[in-house]
Amino acid sequence: MTDRVLLERAASCYLRAGQIVEAARCYRDAGSFQRAAELAIRIGRYRDAVADYTAAGLLHVAAWLLVHNLDDPAAARASLPAAPGPNPDHDSFEPSVGLTADPAVTPSNVPAGSAGMVAGSLGSVAGAVEPMSGSAVGPVPGVAGTMGGPAVPPVLNVMSRRLVLARCDIAEGLPARRILPVLADVQAILAEPLAGEPTWPVAAADLRIERWAVALAEAAHRYDQVALVFAAAVRGRRTGAEQRWAEWSLRVLHTELVLPPVTTTPALAAPTEAGVTSSGPSAAGPFSPGGPSAPVGSSAPGRPSVVAGSVAAWSATSPSAR
């Protein structure tokens, strides 16, 4: 029996005994950094969680914690991986950013409000992308490198980075209007149903950007944008979107939300999540409960948004998504 197995068994014993700090230490010593991070968040030790997520290669999640839960936008910006250039060096390229077959599409050269520019490359994924795994704080990306591991459309990784940077803008007191293009692009993605049965990575990454978008809009006190995000998710038939929207309305607005019945069967099941559901700078966890939403501007009839349509096409056709 390996040391890692023994340490993880010890962590399980500590969990049953309610000794979360010791359980996290055992997971950390075993190299199970994501599990350690989840436990650290449960007891409010966000600095420890940042270190663990960083060790796990989940730099976007670590950066989100820094700005959203620790109110440290400077550290969050510094912790984000450098955006890959046209020909990223595989020794220095950060896998969690995502790499598309089109070198022109990278987090650094996707201007706000130009989601359509990203969409063209969703049909093919070359190189490292993020396998996903569940988390007590919500779905987060895993480190790349698993042979045959599932992949997510690179546009979702780009959006994660943009959401972190937008959250930094709000934390630094910049005008709330700066986040509107980012939220509009998230809404465009959420408003279109994914084709077929989405893989776990696609569903988890999709839910992650929804939750972060809700938290971002809430932090900026743009509740109208929260409603648009949720409405887009409902329109895109994300399972549980209506319930998340209703829960948010009760928690924040103290108002019961009543929506007309949906006549179509939801196409995208949100990944099961446990634990933290609160949002905002003083929230107990890094993700907001969130709910699906609708885009700022609806697409013309019969002409779905380029980004959302490309995500759906990628999900249906990419070999790595099967």
CSV table of C-alpha atoms in Angstrom, one decimal:
chain,number,residue,atom,x,y,z
A,1,MET,CA,0.0,0.0,0.0
A,2,THR,CA,1.5,3.4,-1.0
A,3,ASP,CA,2.0,6.3,1.2
A,4,ARG,CA,-0.6,8.3,-0.8
A,5,VAL,CA,-3.3,5.7,-0.1
A,6,LEU,CA,-2.4,5.6,3.6
A,7,LEU,CA,-2.6,9.4,3.8
A,8,GLU,CA,-5.9,9.6,2.0
A,9,ARG,CA,-7.3,6.9,4.3
A,10,ALA,CA,-6.1,9.0,7.3
A,11,ALA,CA,-7.8,12.1,5.8
A,12,SER,CA,-11.0,10.1,5.6
A,13,CYS,CA,-10.7,9.2,9.2
A,14,TYR,CA,-10.0,12.8,10.2
A,15,LEU,CA,-13.1,13.9,8.3
A,16,ARG,CA,-15.3,11.4,10.0
A,17,ALA,CA,-14.0,12.8,13.3
A,18,GLY,CA,-14.7,16.3,12.3
A,19,GLN,CA,-11.0,17.3,12.2
A,20,ILE,CA,-11.0,19.2,8.9
A,21,VAL,CA,-7.6,20.9,9.4
A,22,GLU,CA,-5.9,17.5,9.8
A,23,ALA,CA,-7.8,16.0,6.9
A,24,ALA,CA,-6.7,18.8,4.7
A,25,ARG,CA,-3.1,18.3,5.8
A,26,CYS,CA,-3.2,14.6,4.9
A,27,TYR,CA,-4.7,15.3,1.5
A,28,ARG,CA,-2.0,17.9,0.9
A,29,ASP,CA,0.8,15.6,1.9
A,30,ALA,CA,-0.7,12.9,-0.4
A,31,GLY,CA,-0.6,15.4,-3.3
A,32,SER,CA,-4.4,15.6,-3.5
A,33,PHE,CA,-4.3,19.4,-3.6
A,34,GLN,CA,-7.8,20.0,-4.9
A,35,ARG,CA,-9.3,18.0,-2.1
A,36,ALA,CA,-7.2,19.9,0.4
A,37,ALA,CA,-8.3,23.2,-1.1
A,38,GLU,CA,-12.0,22.3,-0.8
A,39,LEU,CA,-11.6,21.5,2.9
A,40,ALA,CA,-9.6,24.7,3.4
A,41,ILE,CA,-12.5,26.7,1.9
A,42,ARG,CA,-15.0,24.9,4.1
A,43,ILE,CA,-13.3,26.4,7.2
A,44,GLY,CA,-12.6,29.7,5.7
A,45,ARG,CA,-8.8,29.3,5.2
A,46,TYR,CA,-8.7,30.9,1.7
A,47,ARG,CA,-5.0,31.5,1.7
A,48,ASP,CA,-4.4,27.8,2.2
A,49,ALA,CA,-6.9,27.1,-0.6
A,50,VAL,CA,-5.1,29.5,-3.0
A,51,ALA,CA,-1.8,27.7,-2.3
A,52,ASP,CA,-3.5,24.3,-2.9
A,53,TYR,CA,-5.2,25.3,-6.1
A,54,THR,CA,-2.0,26.8,-7.3
A,55,ALA,CA,-0.2,23.5,-6.6
A,56,ALA,CA,-2.9,21.7,-8.4
A,57,GLY,CA,-2.4,23.9,-11.5
A,58,LEU,CA,-5.9,25.5,-11.1
A,59,LEU,CA,-4.6,29.1,-11.5
A,60,HIS,CA,-7.9,30.6,-12.6
A,61,VAL,CA,-9.6,29.3,-9.5
A,62,ALA,CA,-6.8,30.5,-7.2
A,63,ALA,CA,-7.0,33.9,-8.8
A,64,TRP,CA,-10.7,34.0,-8.3
A,65,LEU,CA,-10.3,33.2,-4.6
A,66,LEU,CA,-7.7,36.0,-4.2
A,67,VAL,CA,-9.9,38.7,-5.6
A,68,HIS,CA,-13.4,37.5,-4.7
A,69,ASN,CA,-12.8,36.1,-1.2
A,70,LEU,CA,-9.6,37.8,-0.1
A,71,ASP,CA,-10.2,41.2,-1.8
A,72,ASP,CA,-6.6,41.2,-3.2
A,73,PRO,CA,-7.0,42.1,-6.9
A,74,ALA,CA,-3.2,42.8,-7.3
A,75,ALA,CA,-2.3,39.3,-6.2
A,76,ALA,CA,-5.1,37.9,-8.4
A,77,ARG,CA,-3.8,39.6,-11.5
A,78,ALA,CA,-0.2,38.5,-10.7
A,79,SER,CA,-1.3,34.9,-10.1
A,80,LEU,CA,-3.0,34.5,-13.5
A,81,PRO,CA,-0.9,32.5,-16.0
A,82,ALA,CA,0.7,34.6,-18.7
A,83,ALA,CA,-1.4,34.6,-21.8
A,84,PRO,CA,0.1,32.3,-24.4
A,85,GLY,CA,1.6,33.9,-27.5
A,86,PRO,CA,1.2,32.7,-31.1
A,87,ASN,CA,3.6,29.8,-30.6
A,88,PRO,CA,3.5,28.9,-26.9
A,89,ASP,CA,6.5,27.1,-25.5
A,90,HIS,CA,5.3,23.8,-24.0
A,91,ASP,CA,7.7,24.1,-21.1
A,92,SER,CA,6.3,27.4,-20.0
A,93,PHE,CA,2.8,27.3,-21.3
A,94,GLU,CA,0.1,27.1,-18.6
A,95,PRO,CA,-2.3,24.3,-19.4
A,96,SER,CA,-5.2,25.8,-17.6
A,97,VAL,CA,-5.4,28.7,-20.0
A,98,GLY,CA,-6.4,26.4,-22.9
A,99,LEU,CA,-4.9,26.3,-26.4
A,100,THR,CA,-6.8,26.4,-29.6
A,101,ALA,CA,-5.7,25.2,-33.0
A,102,ASP,CA,-5.9,28.9,-34.2
A,103,PRO,CA,-2.9,30.7,-32.7
A,104,ALA,CA,-4.6,34.0,-33.2
A,105,VAL,CA,-7.2,33.1,-30.5
A,106,THR,CA,-5.7,33.5,-27.0
A,107,PRO,CA,-6.9,35.2,-23.8
A,108,SER,CA,-4.6,38.1,-24.6
A,109,ASN,CA,-6.1,39.1,-27.9
A,110,VAL,CA,-9.8,38.6,-27.3
A,111,PRO,CA,-11.1,42.1,-26.8
A,112,ALA,CA,-14.1,42.6,-24.6
A,113,GLY,CA,-17.4,42.2,-26.4
A,114,SER,CA,-15.9,40.1,-29.2
A,115,ALA,CA,-17.0,36.7,-28.3
A,116,GLY,CA,-17.5,35.9,-31.9
A,117,MET,CA,-13.8,36.1,-32.6
A,118,VAL,CA,-13.2,33.2,-30.2
A,119,ALA,CA,-15.9,31.0,-31.5
A,120,GLY,CA,-14.3,30.3,-34.8
A,121,SER,CA,-11.7,28.0,-33.2
A,122,LEU,CA,-14.1,26.0,-31.0
A,123,GLY,CA,-14.4,23.3,-33.6
A,124,SER,CA,-10.8,22.0,-33.0
A,125,VAL,CA,-8.7,21.8,-29.9
A,126,ALA,CA,-5.0,21.2,-30.2
A,127,GLY,CA,-2.8,20.7,-27.2
A,128,ALA,CA,-3.5,21.1,-23.5
A,129,VAL,CA,-7.0,21.8,-22.3
A,130,GLU,CA,-8.5,21.3,-18.9
A,131,PRO,CA,-9.9,18.0,-17.7
A,132,MET,CA,-12.5,18.7,-15.0
A,133,SER,CA,-13.4,17.3,-11.6
A,134,GLY,CA,-15.9,18.1,-9.0
A,135,SER,CA,-15.3,20.3,-6.1
A,136,ALA,CA,-17.1,21.1,-2.8
A,137,VAL,CA,-17.0,24.7,-3.9
A,138,GLY,CA,-18.3,24.1,-7.4
A,139,PRO,CA,-17.0,22.7,-10.6
A,140,VAL,CA,-13.4,23.7,-11.3
A,141,PRO,CA,-10.9,22.7,-14.0
A,142,GLY,CA,-8.3,20.0,-13.4
A,143,VAL,CA,-4.7,20.0,-14.5
A,144,ALA,CA,-3.9,19.0,-18.1
A,145,GLY,CA,-1.9,16.0,-18.9
A,146,THR,CA,-4.3,13.1,-18.5
A,147,MET,CA,-4.0,10.8,-21.5
A,148,GLY,CA,-7.4,10.7,-23.2
A,149,GLY,CA,-8.8,13.1,-20.6
A,150,PRO,CA,-11.9,15.1,-21.5
A,151,ALA,CA,-11.6,18.6,-22.8
A,152,VAL,CA,-13.6,21.8,-22.7
A,153,PRO,CA,-14.0,24.4,-25.4
A,154,PRO,CA,-11.1,26.9,-25.1
A,155,VAL,CA,-13.6,29.8,-25.2
A,156,LEU,CA,-14.8,28.8,-21.7
A,157,ASN,CA,-11.2,29.0,-20.4
A,158,VAL,CA,-10.8,32.4,-22.0
A,159,MET,CA,-14.0,33.5,-20.4
A,160,SER,CA,-12.8,32.3,-17.0
A,161,ARG,CA,-9.8,34.5,-17.3
A,162,ARG,CA,-11.8,37.5,-18.5
A,163,LEU,CA,-14.2,37.1,-15.5
A,164,VAL,CA,-11.3,37.1,-13.0
A,165,LEU,CA,-9.9,40.2,-14.6
A,166,ALA,CA,-13.3,41.9,-14.6
A,167,ARG,CA,-13.7,41.0,-10.9
A,168,CYS,CA,-10.4,42.7,-10.3
A,169,ASP,CA,-11.7,45.8,-12.0
A,170,ILE,CA,-14.6,46.0,-9.7
A,171,ALA,CA,-12.5,45.3,-6.6
A,172,GLU,CA,-10.2,48.2,-7.7
A,173,GLY,CA,-13.2,50.5,-7.9
A,174,LEU,CA,-13.4,50.9,-11.6
A,175,PRO,CA,-16.7,51.8,-13.3
A,176,ALA,CA,-19.2,48.9,-13.4
A,177,ARG,CA,-19.8,49.5,-17.1
A,178,ARG,CA,-16.4,48.0,-17.8
A,179,ILE,CA,-17.7,44.5,-17.0
A,180,LEU,CA,-20.7,44.7,-19.4
A,181,PRO,CA,-19.0,43.3,-22.5
A,182,VAL,CA,-17.7,40.3,-20.5
A,183,LEU,CA,-21.2,39.6,-19.1
A,184,ALA,CA,-22.7,40.0,-22.5
A,185,ASP,CA,-20.4,37.3,-23.9
A,186,VAL,CA,-21.2,35.0,-21.0
A,187,GLN,CA,-24.9,35.5,-21.6
A,188,ALA,CA,-24.4,34.7,-25.3
A,189,ILE,CA,-22.8,31.4,-24.5
A,190,LEU,CA,-25.4,30.4,-21.9
A,191,ALA,CA,-28.4,31.3,-24.1
A,192,GLU,CA,-27.7,28.5,-26.6
A,193,PRO,CA,-28.3,24.9,-25.6
A,194,LEU,CA,-25.4,22.6,-26.0
A,195,ALA,CA,-25.8,19.9,-28.6
A,196,GLY,CA,-26.3,16.3,-27.5
A,197,GLU,CA,-25.3,15.0,-24.1
A,198,PRO,CA,-22.6,17.3,-22.8
A,199,THR,CA,-19.5,15.8,-21.2
A,200,TRP,CA,-18.8,16.5,-17.5
A,201,PRO,CA,-16.0,18.9,-18.4
A,202,VAL,CA,-18.2,21.0,-20.7
A,203,ALA,CA,-21.1,21.1,-18.2
A,204,ALA,CA,-18.8,21.9,-15.3
A,205,ALA,CA,-17.0,24.7,-17.1
A,206,ASP,CA,-20.3,26.1,-18.4
A,207,LEU,CA,-21.7,26.2,-14.9
A,208,ARG,CA,-18.5,27.8,-13.6
A,209,ILE,CA,-18.7,30.8,-15.9
A,210,GLU,CA,-22.4,31.2,-15.0
A,211,ARG,CA,-21.6,31.3,-11.3
A,212,TRP,CA,-18.7,33.6,-11.7
A,213,ALA,CA,-20.7,35.9,-13.9
A,214,VAL,CA,-23.5,36.1,-11.3
A,215,ALA,CA,-21.0,36.8,-8.5
A,216,LEU,CA,-19.3,39.5,-10.7
A,217,ALA,CA,-22.6,41.3,-11.5
A,218,GLU,CA,-23.7,41.1,-7.8
A,219,ALA,CA,-20.4,42.6,-6.7
A,220,ALA,CA,-20.9,45.5,-9.1
A,221,HIS,CA,-24.5,45.9,-7.8
A,222,ARG,CA,-25.8,45.3,-11.3
A,223,TYR,CA,-28.7,43.1,-10.4
A,224,ASP,CA,-30.1,43.7,-13.9
A,225,GLN,CA,-27.1,41.9,-15.3
A,226,VAL,CA,-27.6,39.0,-12.8
A,227,ALA,CA,-31.2,38.6,-14.2
A,228,LEU,CA,-29.8,38.6,-17.7
A,229,VAL,CA,-27.3,35.9,-16.9
A,230,PHE,CA,-30.0,33.7,-15.3
A,231,ALA,CA,-32.4,34.4,-18.1
A,232,ALA,CA,-29.8,33.3,-20.6
A,233,ALA,CA,-29.2,30.1,-18.7
A,234,VAL,CA,-32.9,29.4,-18.6
A,235,ARG,CA,-33.2,30.1,-22.4
A,236,GLY,CA,-30.2,27.8,-22.9
A,237,ARG,CA,-32.1,25.0,-20.9
A,238,ARG,CA,-29.5,24.6,-18.2
A,239,THR,CA,-30.9,22.3,-15.7
A,240,GLY,CA,-31.5,24.0,-12.3
A,241,ALA,CA,-31.3,27.5,-13.7
A,242,GLU,CA,-34.7,28.5,-12.7
A,243,GLN,CA,-34.2,27.2,-9.2
A,244,ARG,CA,-30.9,29.0,-8.8
A,245,TRP,CA,-32.5,32.2,-10.1
A,246,ALA,CA,-35.3,31.9,-7.6
A,247,GLU,CA,-32.9,31.2,-4.7
A,248,TRP,CA,-30.8,34.2,-5.6
A,249,SER,CA,-34.0,36.4,-5.8
A,250,LEU,CA,-35.0,35.3,-2.3
A,251,ARG,CA,-31.5,35.7,-0.8
A,252,VAL,CA,-30.6,39.1,-2.3
A,253,LEU,CA,-33.9,40.8,-3.3
A,254,HIS,CA,-36.1,39.1,-0.7
A,255,THR,CA,-38.6,38.6,-3.4
A,256,GLU,CA,-40.2,35.4,-4.6
A,257,LEU,CA,-39.5,34.8,-8.3
A,258,VAL,CA,-42.3,33.3,-10.4
A,259,LEU,CA,-41.4,32.2,-14.0
A,260,PRO,CA,-43.7,30.8,-16.6
A,261,PRO,CA,-43.3,27.1,-17.1
A,262,VAL,CA,-40.7,25.8,-19.4
A,263,THR,CA,-42.2,23.5,-22.1
A,264,THR,CA,-38.9,22.0,-23.3
A,265,THR,CA,-36.8,19.4,-21.6
A,266,PRO,CA,-33.5,20.9,-20.3
A,267,ALA,CA,-30.6,19.8,-22.4
A,268,LEU,CA,-27.8,20.5,-20.0
A,269,ALA,CA,-27.6,19.0,-16.6
A,270,ALA,CA,-25.6,21.1,-14.2
A,271,PRO,CA,-22.8,19.1,-12.4
A,272,THR,CA,-23.8,18.1,-8.9
A,273,GLU,CA,-22.2,20.4,-6.4
A,274,ALA,CA,-22.1,20.4,-2.6
A,275,GLY,CA,-21.2,23.0,0.0
A,276,VAL,CA,-20.8,26.7,-0.5
A,277,THR,CA,-23.5,28.6,-2.4
A,278,SER,CA,-23.1,32.2,-1.3
A,279,SER,CA,-21.5,34.9,-3.3
A,280,GLY,CA,-20.0,38.4,-2.9
A,281,PRO,CA,-16.9,39.8,-1.4
A,282,SER,CA,-17.8,38.6,2.1
A,283,ALA,CA,-19.2,35.3,1.0
A,284,ALA,CA,-18.3,32.0,2.7
A,285,GLY,CA,-17.2,30.5,-0.6
A,286,PRO,CA,-15.6,31.5,-3.9
A,287,PHE,CA,-18.5,30.9,-6.1
A,288,SER,CA,-22.0,32.4,-6.1
A,289,PRO,CA,-25.1,30.2,-6.2
A,290,GLY,CA,-25.8,31.7,-9.6
A,291,GLY,CA,-28.4,30.8,-12.1
A,292,PRO,CA,-28.5,30.8,-15.9
A,293,SER,CA,-29.2,33.9,-17.8
A,294,ALA,CA,-30.0,35.5,-21.1
A,295,PRO,CA,-27.8,37.6,-23.4
A,296,VAL,CA,-27.9,41.3,-23.4
A,297,GLY,CA,-29.0,41.3,-27.0
A,298,SER,CA,-31.0,38.5,-28.4
A,299,SER,CA,-29.8,37.0,-31.7
A,300,ALA,CA,-31.9,37.4,-34.7
A,301,PRO,CA,-34.4,34.6,-35.3
A,302,GLY,CA,-32.7,31.6,-36.8
A,303,ARG,CA,-29.3,33.2,-36.2
A,304,PRO,CA,-27.9,32.0,-32.8
A,305,SER,CA,-24.9,33.8,-31.5
A,306,VAL,CA,-21.6,32.8,-33.0
A,307,VAL,CA,-20.0,31.9,-29.7
A,308,ALA,CA,-22.9,29.8,-28.3
A,309,GLY,CA,-23.4,28.0,-31.6
A,310,SER,CA,-19.7,27.2,-31.8
A,311,VAL,CA,-19.7,25.8,-28.2
A,312,ALA,CA,-22.7,23.6,-29.2
A,313,ALA,CA,-20.9,22.4,-32.3
A,314,TRP,CA,-17.7,21.8,-30.5
A,315,SER,CA,-19.5,19.7,-27.9
A,316,ALA,CA,-21.1,17.6,-30.6
A,317,THR,CA,-18.2,17.1,-32.9
A,318,SER,CA,-14.9,17.3,-31.0
A,319,PRO,CA,-13.4,13.9,-30.6
A,320,SER,CA,-11.8,14.9,-27.3
A,321,ALA,CA,-15.3,15.9,-26.0
A,322,ARG,CA,-16.6,12.4,-26.4
